[in-house]
Short mmCIF file of C-alpha atoms and ligand atoms in Angstrom, two decimals:
data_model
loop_
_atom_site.label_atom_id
_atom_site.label_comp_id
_atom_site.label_asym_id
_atom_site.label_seq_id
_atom_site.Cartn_x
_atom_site.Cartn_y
_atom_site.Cartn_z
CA UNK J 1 12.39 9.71 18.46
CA UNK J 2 14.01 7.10 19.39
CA UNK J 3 11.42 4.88 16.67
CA UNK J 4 9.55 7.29 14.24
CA UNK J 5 7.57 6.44 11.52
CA UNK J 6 7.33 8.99 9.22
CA UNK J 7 4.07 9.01 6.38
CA UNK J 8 2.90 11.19 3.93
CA UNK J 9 -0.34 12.28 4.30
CA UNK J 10 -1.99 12.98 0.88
CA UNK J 11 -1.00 11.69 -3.04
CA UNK J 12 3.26 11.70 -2.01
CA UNK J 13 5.31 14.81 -2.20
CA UNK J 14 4.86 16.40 0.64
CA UNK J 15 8.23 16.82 1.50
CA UNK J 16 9.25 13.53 3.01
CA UNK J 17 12.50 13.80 1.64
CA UNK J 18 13.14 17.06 3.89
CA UNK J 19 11.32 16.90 6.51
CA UNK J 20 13.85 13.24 7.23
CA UNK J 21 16.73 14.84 5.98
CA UNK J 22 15.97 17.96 8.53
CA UNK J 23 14.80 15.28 11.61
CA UNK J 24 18.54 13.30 10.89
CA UNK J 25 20.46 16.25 11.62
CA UNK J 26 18.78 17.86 13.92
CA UNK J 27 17.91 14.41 16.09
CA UNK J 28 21.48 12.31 15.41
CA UNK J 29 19.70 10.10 13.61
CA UNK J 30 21.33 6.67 14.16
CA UNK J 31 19.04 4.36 12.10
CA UNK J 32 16.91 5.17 8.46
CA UNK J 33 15.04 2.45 7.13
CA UNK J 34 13.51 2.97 3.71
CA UNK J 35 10.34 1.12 2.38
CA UNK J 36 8.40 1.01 -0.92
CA UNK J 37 10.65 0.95 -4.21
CA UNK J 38 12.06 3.04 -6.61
CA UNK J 39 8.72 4.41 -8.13
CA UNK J 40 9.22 7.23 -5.29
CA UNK J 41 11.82 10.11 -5.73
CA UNK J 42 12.66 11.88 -2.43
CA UNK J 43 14.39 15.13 -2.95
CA UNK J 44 16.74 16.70 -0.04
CA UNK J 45 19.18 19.75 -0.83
CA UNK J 46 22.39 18.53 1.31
CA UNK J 47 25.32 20.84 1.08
CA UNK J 48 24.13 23.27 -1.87
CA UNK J 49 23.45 20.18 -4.24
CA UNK J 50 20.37 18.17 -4.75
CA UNK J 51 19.60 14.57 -4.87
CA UNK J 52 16.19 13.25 -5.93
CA UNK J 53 17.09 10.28 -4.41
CA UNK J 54 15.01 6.30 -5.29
CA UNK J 55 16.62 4.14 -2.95
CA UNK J 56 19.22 5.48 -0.43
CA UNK J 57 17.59 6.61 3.27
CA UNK J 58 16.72 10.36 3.04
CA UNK J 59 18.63 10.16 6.40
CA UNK J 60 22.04 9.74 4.53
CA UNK J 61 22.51 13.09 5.61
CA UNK J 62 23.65 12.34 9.40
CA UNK J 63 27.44 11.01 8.64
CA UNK J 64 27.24 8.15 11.64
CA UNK J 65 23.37 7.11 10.41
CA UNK J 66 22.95 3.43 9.39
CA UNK J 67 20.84 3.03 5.94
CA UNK J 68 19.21 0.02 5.42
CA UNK J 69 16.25 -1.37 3.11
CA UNK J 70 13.66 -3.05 4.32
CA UNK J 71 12.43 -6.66 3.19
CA UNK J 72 9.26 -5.10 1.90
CA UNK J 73 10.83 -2.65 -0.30
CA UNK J 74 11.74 -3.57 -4.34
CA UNK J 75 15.43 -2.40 -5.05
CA UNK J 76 15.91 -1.46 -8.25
CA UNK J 77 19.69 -2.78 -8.04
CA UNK J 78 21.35 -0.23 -11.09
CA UNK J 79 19.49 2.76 -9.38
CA UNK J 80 20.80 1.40 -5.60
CA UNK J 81 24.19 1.00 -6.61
CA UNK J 82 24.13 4.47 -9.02
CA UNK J 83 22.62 6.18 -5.95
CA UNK J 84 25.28 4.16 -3.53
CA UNK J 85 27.80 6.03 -5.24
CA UNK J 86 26.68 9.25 -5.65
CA UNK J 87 26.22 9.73 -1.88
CA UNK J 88 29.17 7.76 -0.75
CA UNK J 89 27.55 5.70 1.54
CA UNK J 90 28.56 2.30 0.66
CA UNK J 91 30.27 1.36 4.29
CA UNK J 92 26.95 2.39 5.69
CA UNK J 93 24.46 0.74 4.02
CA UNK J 94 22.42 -2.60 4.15
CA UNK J 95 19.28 -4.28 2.41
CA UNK J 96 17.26 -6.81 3.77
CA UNK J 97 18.18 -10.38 2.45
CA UNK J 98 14.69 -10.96 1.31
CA UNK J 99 13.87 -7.26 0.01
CA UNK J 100 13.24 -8.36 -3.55
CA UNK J 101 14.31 -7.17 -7.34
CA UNK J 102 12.96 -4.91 -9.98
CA UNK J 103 14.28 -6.33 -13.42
CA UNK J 104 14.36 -4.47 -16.41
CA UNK J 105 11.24 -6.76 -17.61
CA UNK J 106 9.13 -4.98 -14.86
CA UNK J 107 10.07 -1.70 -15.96
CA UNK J 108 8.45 -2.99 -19.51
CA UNK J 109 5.80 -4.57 -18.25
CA UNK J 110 4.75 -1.75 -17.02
CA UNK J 111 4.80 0.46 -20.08
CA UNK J 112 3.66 -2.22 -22.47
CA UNK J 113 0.01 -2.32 -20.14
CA UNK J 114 -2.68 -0.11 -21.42
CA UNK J 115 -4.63 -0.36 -18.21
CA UNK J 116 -1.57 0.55 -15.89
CA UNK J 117 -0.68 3.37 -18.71
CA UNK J 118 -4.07 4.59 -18.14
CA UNK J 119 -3.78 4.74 -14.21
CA UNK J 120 -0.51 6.92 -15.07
CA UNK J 121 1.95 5.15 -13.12
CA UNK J 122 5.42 6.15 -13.18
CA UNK J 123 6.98 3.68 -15.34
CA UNK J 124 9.32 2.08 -13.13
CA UNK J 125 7.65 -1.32 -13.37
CA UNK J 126 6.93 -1.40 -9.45
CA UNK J 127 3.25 -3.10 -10.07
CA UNK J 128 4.42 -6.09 -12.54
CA UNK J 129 7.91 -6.32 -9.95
CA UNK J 130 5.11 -7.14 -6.68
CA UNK J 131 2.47 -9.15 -8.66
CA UNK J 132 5.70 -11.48 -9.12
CA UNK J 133 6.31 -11.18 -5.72
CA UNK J 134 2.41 -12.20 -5.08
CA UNK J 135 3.38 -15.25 -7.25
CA UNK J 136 6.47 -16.17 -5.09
CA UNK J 137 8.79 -15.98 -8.54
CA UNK J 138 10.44 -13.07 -7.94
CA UNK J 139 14.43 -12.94 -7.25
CA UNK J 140 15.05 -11.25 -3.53
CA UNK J 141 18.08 -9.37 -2.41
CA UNK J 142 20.07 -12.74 -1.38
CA UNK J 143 20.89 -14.02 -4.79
CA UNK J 144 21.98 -10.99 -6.48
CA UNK J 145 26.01 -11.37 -5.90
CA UNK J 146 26.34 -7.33 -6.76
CA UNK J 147 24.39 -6.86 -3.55
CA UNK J 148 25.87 -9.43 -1.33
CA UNK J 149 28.52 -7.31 0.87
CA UNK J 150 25.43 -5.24 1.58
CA UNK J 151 22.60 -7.94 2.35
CA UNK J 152 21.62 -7.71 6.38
CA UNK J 153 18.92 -8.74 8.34
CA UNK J 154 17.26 -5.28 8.41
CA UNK J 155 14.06 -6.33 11.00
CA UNK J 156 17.09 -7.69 13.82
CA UNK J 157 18.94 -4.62 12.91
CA UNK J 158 15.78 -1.98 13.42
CA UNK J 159 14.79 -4.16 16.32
CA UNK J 160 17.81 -4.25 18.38
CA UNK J 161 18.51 -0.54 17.79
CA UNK J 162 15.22 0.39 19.21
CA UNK J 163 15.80 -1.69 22.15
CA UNK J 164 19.12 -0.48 22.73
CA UNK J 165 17.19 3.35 22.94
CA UNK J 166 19.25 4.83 19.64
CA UNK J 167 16.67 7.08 17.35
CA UNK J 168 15.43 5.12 14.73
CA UNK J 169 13.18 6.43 11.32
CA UNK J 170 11.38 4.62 9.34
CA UNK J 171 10.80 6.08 5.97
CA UNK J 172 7.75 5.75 3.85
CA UNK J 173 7.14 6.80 -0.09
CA UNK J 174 4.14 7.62 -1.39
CA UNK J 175 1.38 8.87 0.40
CA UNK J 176 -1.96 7.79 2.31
CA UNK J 177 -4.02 8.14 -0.93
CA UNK J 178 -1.98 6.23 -2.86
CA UNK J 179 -2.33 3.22 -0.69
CA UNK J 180 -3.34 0.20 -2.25
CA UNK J 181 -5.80 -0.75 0.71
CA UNK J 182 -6.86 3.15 1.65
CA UNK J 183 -6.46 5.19 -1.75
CA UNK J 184 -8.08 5.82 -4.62
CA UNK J 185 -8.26 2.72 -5.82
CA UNK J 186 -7.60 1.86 -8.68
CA UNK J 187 -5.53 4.91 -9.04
CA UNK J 188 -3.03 3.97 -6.32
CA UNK J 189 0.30 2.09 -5.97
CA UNK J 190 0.84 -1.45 -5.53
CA UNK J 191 1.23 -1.31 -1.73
CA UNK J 192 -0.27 -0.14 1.39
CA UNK J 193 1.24 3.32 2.21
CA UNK J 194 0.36 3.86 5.83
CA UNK J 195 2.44 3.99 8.76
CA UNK J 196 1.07 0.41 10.00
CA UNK J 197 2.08 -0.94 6.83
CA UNK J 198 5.57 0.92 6.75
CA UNK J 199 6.33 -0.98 9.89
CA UNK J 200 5.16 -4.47 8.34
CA UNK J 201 7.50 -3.89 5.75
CA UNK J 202 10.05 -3.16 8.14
CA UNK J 203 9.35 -6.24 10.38
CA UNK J 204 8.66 -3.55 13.62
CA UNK J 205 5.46 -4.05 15.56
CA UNK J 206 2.91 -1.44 16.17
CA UNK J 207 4.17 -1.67 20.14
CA UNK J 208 7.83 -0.34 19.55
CA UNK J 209 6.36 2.98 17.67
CA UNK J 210 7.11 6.07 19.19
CA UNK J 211 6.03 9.01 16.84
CA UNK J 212 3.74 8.59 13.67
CA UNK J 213 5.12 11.64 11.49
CA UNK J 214 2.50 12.77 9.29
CA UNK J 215 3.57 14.83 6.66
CA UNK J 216 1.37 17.28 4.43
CA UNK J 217 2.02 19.78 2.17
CA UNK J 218 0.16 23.43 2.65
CA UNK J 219 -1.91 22.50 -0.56
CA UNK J 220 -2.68 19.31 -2.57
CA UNK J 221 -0.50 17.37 -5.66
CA UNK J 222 -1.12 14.41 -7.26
CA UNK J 223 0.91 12.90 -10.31
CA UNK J 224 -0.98 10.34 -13.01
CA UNK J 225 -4.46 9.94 -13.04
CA UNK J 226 -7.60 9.47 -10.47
CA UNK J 227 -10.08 11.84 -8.94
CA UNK J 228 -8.14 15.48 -7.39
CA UNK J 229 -11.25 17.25 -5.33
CA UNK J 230 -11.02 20.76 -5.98
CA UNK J 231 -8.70 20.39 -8.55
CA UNK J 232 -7.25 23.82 -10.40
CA UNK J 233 -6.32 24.46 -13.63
CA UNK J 234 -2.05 24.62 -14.57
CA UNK J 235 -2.62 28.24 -15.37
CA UNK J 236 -4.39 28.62 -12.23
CA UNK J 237 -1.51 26.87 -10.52
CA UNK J 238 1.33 28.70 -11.85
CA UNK J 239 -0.30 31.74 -11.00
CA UNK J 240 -0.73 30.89 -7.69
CA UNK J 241 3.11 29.64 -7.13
CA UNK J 242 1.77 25.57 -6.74
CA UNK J 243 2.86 24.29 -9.88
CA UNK J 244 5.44 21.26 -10.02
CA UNK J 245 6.97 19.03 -11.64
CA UNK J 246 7.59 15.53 -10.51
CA UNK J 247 11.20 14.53 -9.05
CA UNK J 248 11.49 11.17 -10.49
CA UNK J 249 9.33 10.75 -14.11
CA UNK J 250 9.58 14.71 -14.67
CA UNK J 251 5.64 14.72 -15.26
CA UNK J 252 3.15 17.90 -14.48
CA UNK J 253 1.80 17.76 -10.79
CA UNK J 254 -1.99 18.23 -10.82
CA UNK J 255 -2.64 20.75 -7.70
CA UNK J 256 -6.00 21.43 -5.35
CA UNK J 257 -5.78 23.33 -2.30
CA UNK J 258 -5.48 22.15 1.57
CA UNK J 259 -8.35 19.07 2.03
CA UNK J 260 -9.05 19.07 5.54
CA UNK J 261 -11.34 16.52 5.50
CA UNK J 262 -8.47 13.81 3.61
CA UNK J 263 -5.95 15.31 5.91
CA UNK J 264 -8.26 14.56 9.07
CA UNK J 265 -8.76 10.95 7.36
CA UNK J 266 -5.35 10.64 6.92
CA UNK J 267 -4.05 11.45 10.51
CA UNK J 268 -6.93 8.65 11.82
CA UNK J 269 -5.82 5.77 9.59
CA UNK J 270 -1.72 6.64 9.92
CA UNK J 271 -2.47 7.32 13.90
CA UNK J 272 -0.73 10.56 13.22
CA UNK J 273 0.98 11.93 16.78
CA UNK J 274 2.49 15.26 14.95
CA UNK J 275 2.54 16.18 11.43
CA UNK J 276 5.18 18.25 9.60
CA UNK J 277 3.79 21.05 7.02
CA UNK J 278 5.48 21.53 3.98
CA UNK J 279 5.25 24.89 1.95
CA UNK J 280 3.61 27.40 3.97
CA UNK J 281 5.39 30.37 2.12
CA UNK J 282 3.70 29.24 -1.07
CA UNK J 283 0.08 29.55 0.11
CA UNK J 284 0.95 32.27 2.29
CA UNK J 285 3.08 35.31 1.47
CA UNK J 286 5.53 36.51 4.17
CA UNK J 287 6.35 33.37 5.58
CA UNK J 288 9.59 32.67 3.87
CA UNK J 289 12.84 32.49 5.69
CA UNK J 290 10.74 32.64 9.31
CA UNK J 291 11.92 30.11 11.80
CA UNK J 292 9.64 31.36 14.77
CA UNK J 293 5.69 30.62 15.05
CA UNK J 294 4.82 33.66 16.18
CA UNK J 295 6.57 35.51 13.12
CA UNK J 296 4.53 33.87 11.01
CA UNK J 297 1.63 36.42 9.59
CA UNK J 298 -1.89 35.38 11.37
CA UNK J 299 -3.38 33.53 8.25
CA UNK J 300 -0.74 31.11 8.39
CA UNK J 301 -0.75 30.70 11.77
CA UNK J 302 -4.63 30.00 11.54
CA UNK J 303 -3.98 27.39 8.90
CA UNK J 304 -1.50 26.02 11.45
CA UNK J 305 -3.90 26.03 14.03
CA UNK J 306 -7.00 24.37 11.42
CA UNK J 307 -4.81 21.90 11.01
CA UNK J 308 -3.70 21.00 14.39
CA UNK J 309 -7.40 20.73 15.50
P1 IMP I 401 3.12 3.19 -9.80
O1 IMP I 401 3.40 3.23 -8.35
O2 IMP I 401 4.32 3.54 -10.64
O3 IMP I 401 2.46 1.91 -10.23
O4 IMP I 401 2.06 4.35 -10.12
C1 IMP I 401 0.73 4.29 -9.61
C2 IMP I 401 0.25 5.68 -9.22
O5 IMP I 401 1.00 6.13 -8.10
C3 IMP I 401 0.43 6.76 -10.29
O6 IMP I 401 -0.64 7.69 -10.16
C4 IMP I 401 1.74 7.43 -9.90
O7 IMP I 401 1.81 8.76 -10.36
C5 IMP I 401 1.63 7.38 -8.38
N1 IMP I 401 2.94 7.41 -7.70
C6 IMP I 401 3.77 6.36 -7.49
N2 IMP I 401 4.86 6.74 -6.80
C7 IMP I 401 4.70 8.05 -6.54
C8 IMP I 401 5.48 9.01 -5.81
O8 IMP I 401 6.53 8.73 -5.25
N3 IMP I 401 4.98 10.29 -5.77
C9 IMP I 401 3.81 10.61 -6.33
N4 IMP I 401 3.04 9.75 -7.02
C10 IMP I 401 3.48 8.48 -7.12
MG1 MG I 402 8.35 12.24 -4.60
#
């Protein structure tokens, strides 16, 4: 703090969801700014209940933080409001007046296209909601009257928190691999996923970045389609304790172990300053529960230490 950007570093859940829910508390997180759209599920255990959670700030968790949307993010206005209510955060919340609309069309679009069916995406309609956006049809945040006592001008708001010192996050979905520009391509999202571009949809420049977050998980998942080096089998996977299921669509999570080599790629093109690692206790037994580095049992800490470097 006071302005992090926090990124995930390989095909999206690593943990984002946590690791910002854990960095609110513990920091006093004043300010959590959400980008990307409702394709993304992140999942934070508040208070013994879970919320896989589309459009509300994972930093809902800190009572005094302010939640706003950015005006490069797609609300999904039925999920915001559902999701509004369900973590009673209404008198804290804001979206930018030019963030723009997922319609129910979208959502159809979406599952109507064979080619986007075979690239596996989640459904949601995200793609067909920013190729209107491309077209400069689509309906923005501003003329939706069940959004107006929340609309804000979330780039002044971000801004002027940062320059008044208060700790500011700014959330990204997805991960590196995914981006549209740096991914897989053409098995990625419809944006750019990096931390440059989580600040562009934010409307913060590259100068008033503190900390680049970079988070990865201690092996490798990837939802839908595209290439997975090293990929194992689900057997394989359940065996080993990696197999998942995917927060928001429910779907099988393809697993691979640790990649250094996309995880080195990943902390040059996000300009990674620390990285958060998800999931040791899964790769390595005996970690669970520890909350001091030295505890951890020397594997680990070598795969701590390999990853550092
Ligand atoms: P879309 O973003 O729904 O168009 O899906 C495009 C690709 O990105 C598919 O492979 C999805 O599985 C993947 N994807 C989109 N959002 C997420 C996410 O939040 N976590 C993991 N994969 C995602
Ligand atoms: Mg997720």
């Amino acid at each position: 703090m006071p302005c992090t950007v926090v990124a995930g570093g390989f095909w999206g859940d690593e943990g984002k969801g946590k690791i910002i829910s854990y960095l609110a508390l513990k920091d006093g997180l004043d300010f959590c700014v959400r980008t990307g759209s409702v394709n993304a599920a992140h999942t934070i255990w508040f208070q013994s209940k879970r919320y896989a959670l589309h459009m509300i700030p994972g930093g809902f968790v800190a009572e005094k933080c302010r939640l706003l949307i950015a005006a490069g993010a797609n609300v999904h206005v039925a999920q915001f409001l559902k999701e509004a209510e369900q973590t009673g955060v209404k008198n804290r919340l804001g979206v930018d007046r030019q963030a723009s609309i997922i319609e129910e069309k979208h959502a159809a679009q979406d599952k109507a296209s064979e080619h986007l069916k075979a690239l596996g995406t989640t459904g949601w309609g995200v793609g067909p909601a920013i190729e209107e956006r491309v077209r400069r049809t689509a309906k923005l945040a501003k003329d939706v009257p069940e959004l107006a006592s929340y609309v804000t001008d979330v780039a002044l708001e971000t801004n002027r928190a940062i320059d008044e010192g208060k700790n500011v996050l700014l959330e990204g979905t997805q991960g590196l691999l995914l981006s549209l520009f740096h991914g897989s391509y053409p098995y990625v999202t419809s944006r750019d996923t990096s931390a440059s571009a989580i600040c562009s949809e934010v409307g913060v420049g590259p100068t008033k970045v503190d900390e680049v977050m970079l988070v990865f998980k201690s092996f490798v998942t990837r939802v839908g389609t595209g290439p997975l080096p090293e990929e194992i089998s689900k057997e394989e996977a359940i065996k080993r304790g990696w197999f998942e299921t995917a927060a928001g669509t429910g779907r099988d999570r393809r697993s691979a172990p640790f990649n250094f080599e996309l995880a080195r790629r990943a902390a040059m093109i996000n300009g990674a300053t620390c990285l958060a690692v998800t999931k040791l206790d899964c790769v390595f037994p005996g970690c669970q529960g520890l909350r001091v580095y030295e505890r951890l049992p020397l594997e680990a800490r070598e795969f701590i230490k390999r990853t550092e470097d």
